[in-house]
Coordinates of C-alpha atoms in Angstrom, one line a residue:
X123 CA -19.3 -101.8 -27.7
X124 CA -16.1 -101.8 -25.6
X125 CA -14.4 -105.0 -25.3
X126 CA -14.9 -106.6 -22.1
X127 CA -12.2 -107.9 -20.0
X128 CA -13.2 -110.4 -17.0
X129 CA -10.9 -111.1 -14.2
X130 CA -13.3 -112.0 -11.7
X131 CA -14.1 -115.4 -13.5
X132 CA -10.6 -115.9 -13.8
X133 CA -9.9 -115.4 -10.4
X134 CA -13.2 -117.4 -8.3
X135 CA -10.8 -120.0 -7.3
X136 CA -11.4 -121.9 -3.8
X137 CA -9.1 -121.2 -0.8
X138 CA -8.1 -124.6 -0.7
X139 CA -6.6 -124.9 -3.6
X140 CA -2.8 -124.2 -2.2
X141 CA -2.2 -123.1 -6.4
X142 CA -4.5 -119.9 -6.3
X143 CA -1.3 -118.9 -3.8
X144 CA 1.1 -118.5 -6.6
X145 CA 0.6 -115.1 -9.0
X146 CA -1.2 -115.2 -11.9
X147 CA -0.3 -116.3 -15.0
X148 CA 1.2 -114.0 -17.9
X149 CA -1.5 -114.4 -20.0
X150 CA -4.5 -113.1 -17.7
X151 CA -6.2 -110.4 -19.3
X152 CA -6.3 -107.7 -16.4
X153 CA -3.8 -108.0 -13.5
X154 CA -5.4 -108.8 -9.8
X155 CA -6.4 -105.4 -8.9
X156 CA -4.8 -105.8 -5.7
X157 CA -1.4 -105.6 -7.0
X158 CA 1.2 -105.8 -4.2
X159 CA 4.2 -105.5 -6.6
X160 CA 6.6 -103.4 -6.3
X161 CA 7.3 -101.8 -2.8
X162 CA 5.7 -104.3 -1.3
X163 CA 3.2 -102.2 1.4
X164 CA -0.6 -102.7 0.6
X165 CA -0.4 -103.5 -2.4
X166 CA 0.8 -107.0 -3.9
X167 CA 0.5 -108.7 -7.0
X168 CA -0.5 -112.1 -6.5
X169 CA -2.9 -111.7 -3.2
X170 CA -5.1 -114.5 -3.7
X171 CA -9.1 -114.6 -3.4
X172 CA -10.0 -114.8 0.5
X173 CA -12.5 -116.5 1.1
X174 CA -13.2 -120.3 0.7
X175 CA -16.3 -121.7 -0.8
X176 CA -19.5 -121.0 -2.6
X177 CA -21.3 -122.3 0.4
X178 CA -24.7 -121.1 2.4
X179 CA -24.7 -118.3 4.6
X180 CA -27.7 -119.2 6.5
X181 CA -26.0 -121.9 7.8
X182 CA -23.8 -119.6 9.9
X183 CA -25.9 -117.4 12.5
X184 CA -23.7 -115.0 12.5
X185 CA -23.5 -113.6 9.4
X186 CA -26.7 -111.1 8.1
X187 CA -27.0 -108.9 5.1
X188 CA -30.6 -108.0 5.5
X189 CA -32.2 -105.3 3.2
X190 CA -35.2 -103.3 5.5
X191 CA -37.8 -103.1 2.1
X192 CA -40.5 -105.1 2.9
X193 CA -42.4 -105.7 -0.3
X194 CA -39.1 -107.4 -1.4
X195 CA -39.0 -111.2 -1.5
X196 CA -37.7 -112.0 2.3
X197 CA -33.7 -112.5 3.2
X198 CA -31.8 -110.9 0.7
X199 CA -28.7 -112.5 2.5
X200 CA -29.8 -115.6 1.3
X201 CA -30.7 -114.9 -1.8
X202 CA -26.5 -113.8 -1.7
X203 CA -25.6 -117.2 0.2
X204 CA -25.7 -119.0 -3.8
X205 CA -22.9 -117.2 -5.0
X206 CA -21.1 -115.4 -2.0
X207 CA -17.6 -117.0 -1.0
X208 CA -16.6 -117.1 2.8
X209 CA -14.4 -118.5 5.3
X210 CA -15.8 -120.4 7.6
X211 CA -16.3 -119.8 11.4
X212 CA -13.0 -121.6 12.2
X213 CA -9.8 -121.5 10.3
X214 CA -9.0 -125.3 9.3
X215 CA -9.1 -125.9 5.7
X216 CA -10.3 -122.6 4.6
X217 CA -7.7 -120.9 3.6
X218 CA -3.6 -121.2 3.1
X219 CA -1.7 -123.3 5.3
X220 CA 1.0 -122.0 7.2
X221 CA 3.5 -123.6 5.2
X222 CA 3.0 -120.7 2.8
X223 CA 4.2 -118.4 5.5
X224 CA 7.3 -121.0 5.6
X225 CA 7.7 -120.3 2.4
X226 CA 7.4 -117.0 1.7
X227 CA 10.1 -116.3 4.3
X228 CA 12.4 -118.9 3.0
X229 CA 12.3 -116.7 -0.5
X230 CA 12.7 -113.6 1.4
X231 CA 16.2 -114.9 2.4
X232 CA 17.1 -116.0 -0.9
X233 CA 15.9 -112.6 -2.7
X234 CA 18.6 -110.6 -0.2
X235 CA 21.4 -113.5 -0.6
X236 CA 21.6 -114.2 3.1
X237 CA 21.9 -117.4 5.2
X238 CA 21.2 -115.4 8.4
X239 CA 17.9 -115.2 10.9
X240 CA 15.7 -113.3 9.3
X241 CA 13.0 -113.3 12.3
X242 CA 13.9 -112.3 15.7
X243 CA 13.0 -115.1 17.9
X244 CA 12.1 -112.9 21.2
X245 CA 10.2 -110.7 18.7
X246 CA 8.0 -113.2 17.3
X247 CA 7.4 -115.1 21.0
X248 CA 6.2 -111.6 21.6
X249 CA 3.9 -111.1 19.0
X250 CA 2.5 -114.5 18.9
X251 CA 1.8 -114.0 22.8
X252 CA -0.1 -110.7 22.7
X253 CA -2.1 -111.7 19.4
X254 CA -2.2 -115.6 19.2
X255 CA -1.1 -118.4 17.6
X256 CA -0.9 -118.0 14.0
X257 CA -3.7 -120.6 12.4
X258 CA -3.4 -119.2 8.5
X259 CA -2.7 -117.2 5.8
X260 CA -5.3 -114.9 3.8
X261 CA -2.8 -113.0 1.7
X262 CA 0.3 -113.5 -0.1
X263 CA 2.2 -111.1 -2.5
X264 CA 5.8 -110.4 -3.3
X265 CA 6.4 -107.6 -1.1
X266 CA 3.8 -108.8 1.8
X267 CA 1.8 -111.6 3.6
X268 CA -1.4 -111.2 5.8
X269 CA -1.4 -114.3 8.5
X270 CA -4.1 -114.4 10.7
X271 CA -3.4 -115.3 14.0
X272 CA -6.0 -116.8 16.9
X273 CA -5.8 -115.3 20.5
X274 CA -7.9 -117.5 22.7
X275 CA -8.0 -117.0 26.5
X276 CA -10.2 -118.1 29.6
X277 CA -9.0 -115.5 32.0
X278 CA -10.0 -112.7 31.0
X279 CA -12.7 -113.9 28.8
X280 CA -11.6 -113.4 24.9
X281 CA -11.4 -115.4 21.3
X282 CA -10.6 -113.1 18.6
X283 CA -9.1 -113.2 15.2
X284 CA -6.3 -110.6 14.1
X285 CA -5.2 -110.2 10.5
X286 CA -1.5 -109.8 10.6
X287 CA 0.2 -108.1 7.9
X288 CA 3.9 -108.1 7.6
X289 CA 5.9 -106.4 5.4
X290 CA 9.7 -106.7 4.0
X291 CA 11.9 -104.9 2.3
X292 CA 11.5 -104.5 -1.6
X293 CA 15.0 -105.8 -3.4
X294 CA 15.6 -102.5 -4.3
X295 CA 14.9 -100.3 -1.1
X296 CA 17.2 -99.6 0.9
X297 CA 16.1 -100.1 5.1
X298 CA 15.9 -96.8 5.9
X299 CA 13.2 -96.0 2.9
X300 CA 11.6 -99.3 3.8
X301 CA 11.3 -98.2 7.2
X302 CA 10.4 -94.6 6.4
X303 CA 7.5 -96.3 4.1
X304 CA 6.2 -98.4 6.4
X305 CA 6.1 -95.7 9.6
X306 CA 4.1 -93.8 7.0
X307 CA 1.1 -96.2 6.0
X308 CA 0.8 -97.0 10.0
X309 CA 1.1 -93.0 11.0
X310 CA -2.3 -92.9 8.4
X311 CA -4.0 -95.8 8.9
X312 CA -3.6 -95.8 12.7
X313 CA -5.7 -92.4 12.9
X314 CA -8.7 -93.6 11.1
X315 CA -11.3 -95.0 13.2
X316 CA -14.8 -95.0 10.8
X317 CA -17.2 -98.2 10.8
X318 CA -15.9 -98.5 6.9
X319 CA -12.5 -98.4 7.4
X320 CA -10.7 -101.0 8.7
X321 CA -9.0 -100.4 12.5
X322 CA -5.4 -100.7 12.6
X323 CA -4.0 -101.4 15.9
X324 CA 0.5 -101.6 15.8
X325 CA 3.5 -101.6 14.3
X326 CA 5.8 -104.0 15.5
X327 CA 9.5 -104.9 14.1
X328 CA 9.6 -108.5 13.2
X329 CA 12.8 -108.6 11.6
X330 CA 16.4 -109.4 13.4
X331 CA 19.0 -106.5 14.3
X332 CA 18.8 -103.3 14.8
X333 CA 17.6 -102.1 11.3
X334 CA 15.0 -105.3 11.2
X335 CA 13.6 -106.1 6.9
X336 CA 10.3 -106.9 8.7
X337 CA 7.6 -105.1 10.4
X338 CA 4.3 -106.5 11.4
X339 CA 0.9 -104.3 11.3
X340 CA -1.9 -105.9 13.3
X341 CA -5.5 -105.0 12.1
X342 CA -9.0 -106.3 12.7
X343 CA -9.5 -109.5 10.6
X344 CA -12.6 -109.3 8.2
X345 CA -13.8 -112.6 8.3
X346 CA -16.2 -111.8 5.4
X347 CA -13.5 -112.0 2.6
X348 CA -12.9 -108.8 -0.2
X349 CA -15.3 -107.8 -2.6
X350 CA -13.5 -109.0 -5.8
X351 CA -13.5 -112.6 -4.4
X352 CA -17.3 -111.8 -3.7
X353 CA -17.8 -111.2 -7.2
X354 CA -15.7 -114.1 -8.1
X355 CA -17.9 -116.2 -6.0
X356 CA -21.2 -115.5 -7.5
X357 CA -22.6 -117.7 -10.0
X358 CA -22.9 -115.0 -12.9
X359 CA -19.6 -113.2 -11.2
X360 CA -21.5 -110.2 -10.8
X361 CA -23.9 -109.2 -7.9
X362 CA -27.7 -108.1 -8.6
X363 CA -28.6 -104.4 -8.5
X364 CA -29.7 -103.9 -4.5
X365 CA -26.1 -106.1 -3.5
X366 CA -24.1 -103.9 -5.6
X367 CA -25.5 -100.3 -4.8
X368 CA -26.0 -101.4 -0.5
X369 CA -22.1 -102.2 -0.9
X370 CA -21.6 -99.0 -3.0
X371 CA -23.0 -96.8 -0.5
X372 CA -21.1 -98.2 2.0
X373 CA -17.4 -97.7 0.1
X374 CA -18.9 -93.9 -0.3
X375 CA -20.0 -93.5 3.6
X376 CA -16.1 -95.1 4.2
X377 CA -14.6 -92.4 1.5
X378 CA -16.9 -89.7 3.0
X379 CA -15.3 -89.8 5.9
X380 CA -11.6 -90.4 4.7
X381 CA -12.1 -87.2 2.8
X382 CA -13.2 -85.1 5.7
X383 CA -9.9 -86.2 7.5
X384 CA -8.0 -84.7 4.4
X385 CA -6.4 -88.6 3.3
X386 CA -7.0 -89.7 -0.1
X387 CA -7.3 -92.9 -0.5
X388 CA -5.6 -93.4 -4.5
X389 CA -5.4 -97.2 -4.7
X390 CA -9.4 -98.6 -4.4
X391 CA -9.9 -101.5 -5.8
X392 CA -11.9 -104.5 -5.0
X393 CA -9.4 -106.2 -3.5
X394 CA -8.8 -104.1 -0.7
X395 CA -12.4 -103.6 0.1
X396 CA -13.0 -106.5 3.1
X397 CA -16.3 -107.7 4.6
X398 CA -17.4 -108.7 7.9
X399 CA -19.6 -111.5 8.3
X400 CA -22.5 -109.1 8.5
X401 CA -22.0 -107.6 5.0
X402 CA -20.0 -104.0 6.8
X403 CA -17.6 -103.5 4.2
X404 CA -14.1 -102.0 5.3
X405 CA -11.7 -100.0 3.1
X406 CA -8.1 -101.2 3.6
X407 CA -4.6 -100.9 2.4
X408 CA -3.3 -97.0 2.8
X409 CA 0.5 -97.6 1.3
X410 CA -0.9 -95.6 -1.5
X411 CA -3.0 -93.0 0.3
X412 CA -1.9 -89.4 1.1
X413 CA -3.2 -86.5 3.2
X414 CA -4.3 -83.9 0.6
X415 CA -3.9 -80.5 2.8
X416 CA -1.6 -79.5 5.7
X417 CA -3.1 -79.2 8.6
X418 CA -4.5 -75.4 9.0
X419 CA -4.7 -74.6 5.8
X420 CA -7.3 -74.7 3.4
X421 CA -5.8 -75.2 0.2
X422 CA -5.2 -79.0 -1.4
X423 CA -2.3 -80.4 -2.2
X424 CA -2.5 -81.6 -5.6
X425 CA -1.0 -85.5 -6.6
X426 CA 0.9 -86.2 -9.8
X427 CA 1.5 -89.2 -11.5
X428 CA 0.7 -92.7 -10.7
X429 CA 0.0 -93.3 -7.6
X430 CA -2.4 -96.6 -7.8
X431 CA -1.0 -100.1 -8.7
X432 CA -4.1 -101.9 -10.7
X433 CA -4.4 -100.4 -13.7
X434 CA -9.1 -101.2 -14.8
X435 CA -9.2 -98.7 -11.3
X436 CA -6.7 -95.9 -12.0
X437 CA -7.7 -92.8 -13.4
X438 CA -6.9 -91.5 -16.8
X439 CA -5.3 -87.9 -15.4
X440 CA -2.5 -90.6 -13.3
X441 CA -1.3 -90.9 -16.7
X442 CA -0.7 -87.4 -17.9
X443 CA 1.7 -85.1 -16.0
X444 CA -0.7 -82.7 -14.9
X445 CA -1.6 -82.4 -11.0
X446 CA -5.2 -83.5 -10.0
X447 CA -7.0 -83.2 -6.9
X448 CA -6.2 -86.8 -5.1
X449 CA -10.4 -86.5 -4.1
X450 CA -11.2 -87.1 -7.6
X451 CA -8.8 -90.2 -8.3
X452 CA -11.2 -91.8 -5.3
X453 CA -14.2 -90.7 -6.9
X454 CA -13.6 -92.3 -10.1
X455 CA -12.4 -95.8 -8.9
X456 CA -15.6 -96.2 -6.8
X457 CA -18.0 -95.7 -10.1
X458 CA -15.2 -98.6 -11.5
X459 CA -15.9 -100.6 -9.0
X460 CA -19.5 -100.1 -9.0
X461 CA -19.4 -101.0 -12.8
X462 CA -17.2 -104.1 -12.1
X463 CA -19.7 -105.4 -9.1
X464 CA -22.8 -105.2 -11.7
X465 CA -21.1 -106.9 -14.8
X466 CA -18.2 -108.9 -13.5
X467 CA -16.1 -107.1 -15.9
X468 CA -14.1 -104.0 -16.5
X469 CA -14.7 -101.8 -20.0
X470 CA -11.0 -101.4 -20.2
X471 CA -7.8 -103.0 -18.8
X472 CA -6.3 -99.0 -18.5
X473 CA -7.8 -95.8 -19.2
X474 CA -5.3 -94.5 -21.6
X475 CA -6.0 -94.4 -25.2
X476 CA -3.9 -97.1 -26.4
X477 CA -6.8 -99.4 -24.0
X478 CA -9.4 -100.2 -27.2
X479 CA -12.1 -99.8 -24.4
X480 CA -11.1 -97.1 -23.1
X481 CA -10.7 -95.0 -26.6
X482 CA -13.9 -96.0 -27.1
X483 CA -15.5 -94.7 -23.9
X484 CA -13.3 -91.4 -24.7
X485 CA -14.8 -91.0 -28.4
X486 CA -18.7 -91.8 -26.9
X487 CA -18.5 -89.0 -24.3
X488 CA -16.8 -86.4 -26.8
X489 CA -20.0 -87.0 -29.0
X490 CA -22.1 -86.5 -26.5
X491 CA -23.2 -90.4 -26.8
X492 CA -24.2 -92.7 -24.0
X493 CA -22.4 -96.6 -23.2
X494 CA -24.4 -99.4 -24.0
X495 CA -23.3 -100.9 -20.6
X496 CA -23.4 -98.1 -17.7
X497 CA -27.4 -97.6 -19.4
X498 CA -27.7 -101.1 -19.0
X499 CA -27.1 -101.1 -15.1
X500 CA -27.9 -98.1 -14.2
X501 CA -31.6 -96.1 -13.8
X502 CA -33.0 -92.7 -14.2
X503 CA -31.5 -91.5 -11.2
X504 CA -28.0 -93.5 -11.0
X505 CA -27.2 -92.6 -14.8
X506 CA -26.5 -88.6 -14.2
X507 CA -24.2 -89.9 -11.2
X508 CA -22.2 -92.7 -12.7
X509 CA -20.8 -90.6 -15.7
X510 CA -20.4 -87.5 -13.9
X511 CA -18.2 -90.1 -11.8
X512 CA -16.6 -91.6 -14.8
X513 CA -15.6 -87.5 -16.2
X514 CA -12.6 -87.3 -18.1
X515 CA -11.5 -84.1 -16.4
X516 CA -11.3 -85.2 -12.8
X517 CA -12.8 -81.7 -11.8
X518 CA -15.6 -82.6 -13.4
X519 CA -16.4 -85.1 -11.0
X520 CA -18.7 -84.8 -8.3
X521 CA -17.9 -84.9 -4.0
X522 CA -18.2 -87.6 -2.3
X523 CA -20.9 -85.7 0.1
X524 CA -22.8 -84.6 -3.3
X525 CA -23.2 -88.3 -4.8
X526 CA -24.4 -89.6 -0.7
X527 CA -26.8 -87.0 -1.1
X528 CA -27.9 -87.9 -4.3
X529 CA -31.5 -89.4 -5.0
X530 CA -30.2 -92.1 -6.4
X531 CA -27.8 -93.0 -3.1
X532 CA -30.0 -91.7 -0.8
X533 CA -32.9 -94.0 -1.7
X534 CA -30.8 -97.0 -1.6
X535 CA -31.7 -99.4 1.9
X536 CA -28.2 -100.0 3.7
X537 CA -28.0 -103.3 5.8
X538 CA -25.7 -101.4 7.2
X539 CA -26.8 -98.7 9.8
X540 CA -24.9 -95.4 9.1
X541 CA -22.4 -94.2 11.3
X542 CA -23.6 -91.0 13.8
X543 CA -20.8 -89.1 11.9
X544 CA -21.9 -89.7 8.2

């Protein structure tokens, strides 16, 4: 039995609680998987659970996660509303206060030595204007923050919520790189409009001067929280069988599509999979993803390396130096995650033989021998899937289009209605 490692329990730690913004401590057994360390784009270390409380969703209107199978007991939304975490329908209280943002800047100046403006005045009465008045922060990491801003208006008609994400310049990046990296993730993300994905709308400079250390991206804000803080949340920090596999097909439908526009994904985790208040989860955070074949031609262009920051979701071919098929890297972290929303846990901190879990998954499938675990959650017609997923050779692995068209996915009820594309 591989030794289980749970860093969702660690992790279900209320919004309010101003000291579940600081990163985590040494000793936590498996990093946040959203780690935003490093250069600093989407991914950052110490992003903090979003949502709030452990509170009932039937007491907001607005938020449904209704399963269509009748003979089931009724509202399996509310049967979620015990353990899901959320925001509430207005900002006070529910998540960082802006003094965070105060703060993060104030280390951003003393990380480059400088007792200059670091934000342009003009440029942030500008943004502020066209997107609102900041009201919070849902994100903080070493490299990045996500503020959410309010723009409320009478004339014409409009209250909406933006997430805000702004980047800066890692210590060791010089501006040019940092800008190069940053035009990149918004040239992606910017072309990818699926119900599963989250929109992304501009990229503004933030920064002072000519070669500004900040740029701001404005996205749709998910007011549903992410999927590990979901987990967290729950009261056995795992969901039952019909939550995880209606989320599941979702994050497939969202990769489905990603994969017919040729861009690989290459960082899932469940931190960077957000929810609406109706249960639509979003994939989000493309500093890590790639497009996988030039346009026109039909061959792939094949990663190498590392390219994923949190280390239960990357695959075990990152770590060798052969080249791999980007697709597959996707294909494995969404049976991860599926295993992680079903038991709370991940069977291995990395997937390199050194990982005790993970050498034991490795000697299980050589012999032909099943995991205690994945049999435990899975049936007759999710078993096949899940390790055909979880293949050591990543061309093992099934398409994206072959597991949405399994039995097991196809059967699954969707509160969410699927997109006239997918």
């Amino acid at each position: 039995m591989p030794i289980f490692t749970n860093p969702f329990q660690d992790r279900a730690v209320k919004q309010k609680d101003s000291a579940s913004l600081k990163p985590p401590l040494p000793h936590e057994p498996v990093p946040p998987a959203l780690s935003r360390v490093g250069r600093g784009a989407s991914t950052d270390a110490s992003r903090r659970p979003s949502v709030a409380t452990v509170s009932s969703i039937n007491s907001n209107p607005d938020t449904q996660h209704n399963h269509l199978n009748v003979p089931r007991r009724p509202s399996a939304w509310g049967r979620m509303s015990d353990y899901v975490a959320r925001r509430n329908s207005t900002p006070h209280g529910t998540t960082a206060p802006l003094h965070e943002w105060d703060r993060w800047v104030a280390h951003t100046k003393r990380t480059f030595s400088t007792s200059d403006e670091l934000i342009d005045e003009s440029r942030m009465a500008a943004l502020t204007k066209k997107y609102g008045e900041l009201c919070e922060v849902s994100g903080l990491g070493t490299e990045s923050i996500i503020l959410v801003s309010h723009k409320y208006q009478y004339c014409p008609p409009l209250d909406t919520y933006y997430a805000l994400k702004v980047l800066r310049r890692a210590p060791d990046e010089s501006q040019s790189d940092h800008q190069n990296r940053v035009t990149a993730e918004f040239a992606l993300a910017s072309t990818l409009t699926h119900k599963h994905v989250v929109p992304t709308y501009e990229l503004l400079p933030l920064g002072a001067g000519n070669t500004p250390d900040l740029f701001v991206i404005s996205m749709e804000n998910c007011a549903g929280g992410d999927l590990h803080s979901l987990i967290a949340g729950s009261a056995a920090h795992k969901l039952p069988a019909e939550q995880a596999d209606c989320l599941f097909k979702q994050l497939l439908r969202g990769l489905a599509y990603l994969h017919s526009k040729d861009v690989a994904h290459r960082a899932l985790a469940p931190e960077n999979l957000l929810l609406t208040n109706r249960g639509c989860l979003k994939i989000a955070d493309f500093g890590h993803a790639t497009c996988f074949r030039v346009p026109g031609e039909d061959s792939v262009v094949l990663s190498k390396g590392k390219c994923g920051i949190s280390r239960p979701y990357i695959s075990p071919e990152q770590y060798t130096d052969a080249e791999f098929d980007p697709r597959a890297v996707d294909i494995w972290a969404a049976a991860v995650i599926y295993v992680a929303m079903r038991t709370g846990r991940n069977l291995w901190q990395e997937a390199t033989e050194s990982d005790t879990g993970f050498a034991q998954w490795m000697e299980q499938r050589s012999n032909g021998k099943n995991n205690a675990v994945l049999d435990e959650i899975s049936t007759d017609l999710s078993r096949d899937i899940l390790y055909a997923m979880l293949s050591i050779d990543p061309a093992a692995r099934p398409t994206t289009a072959q597991v949405l068209s399994s039995a097991w996915v196809e059967g699954v009820d969707c509160c969410i209605p699927a997109a006239i594309s997918d």
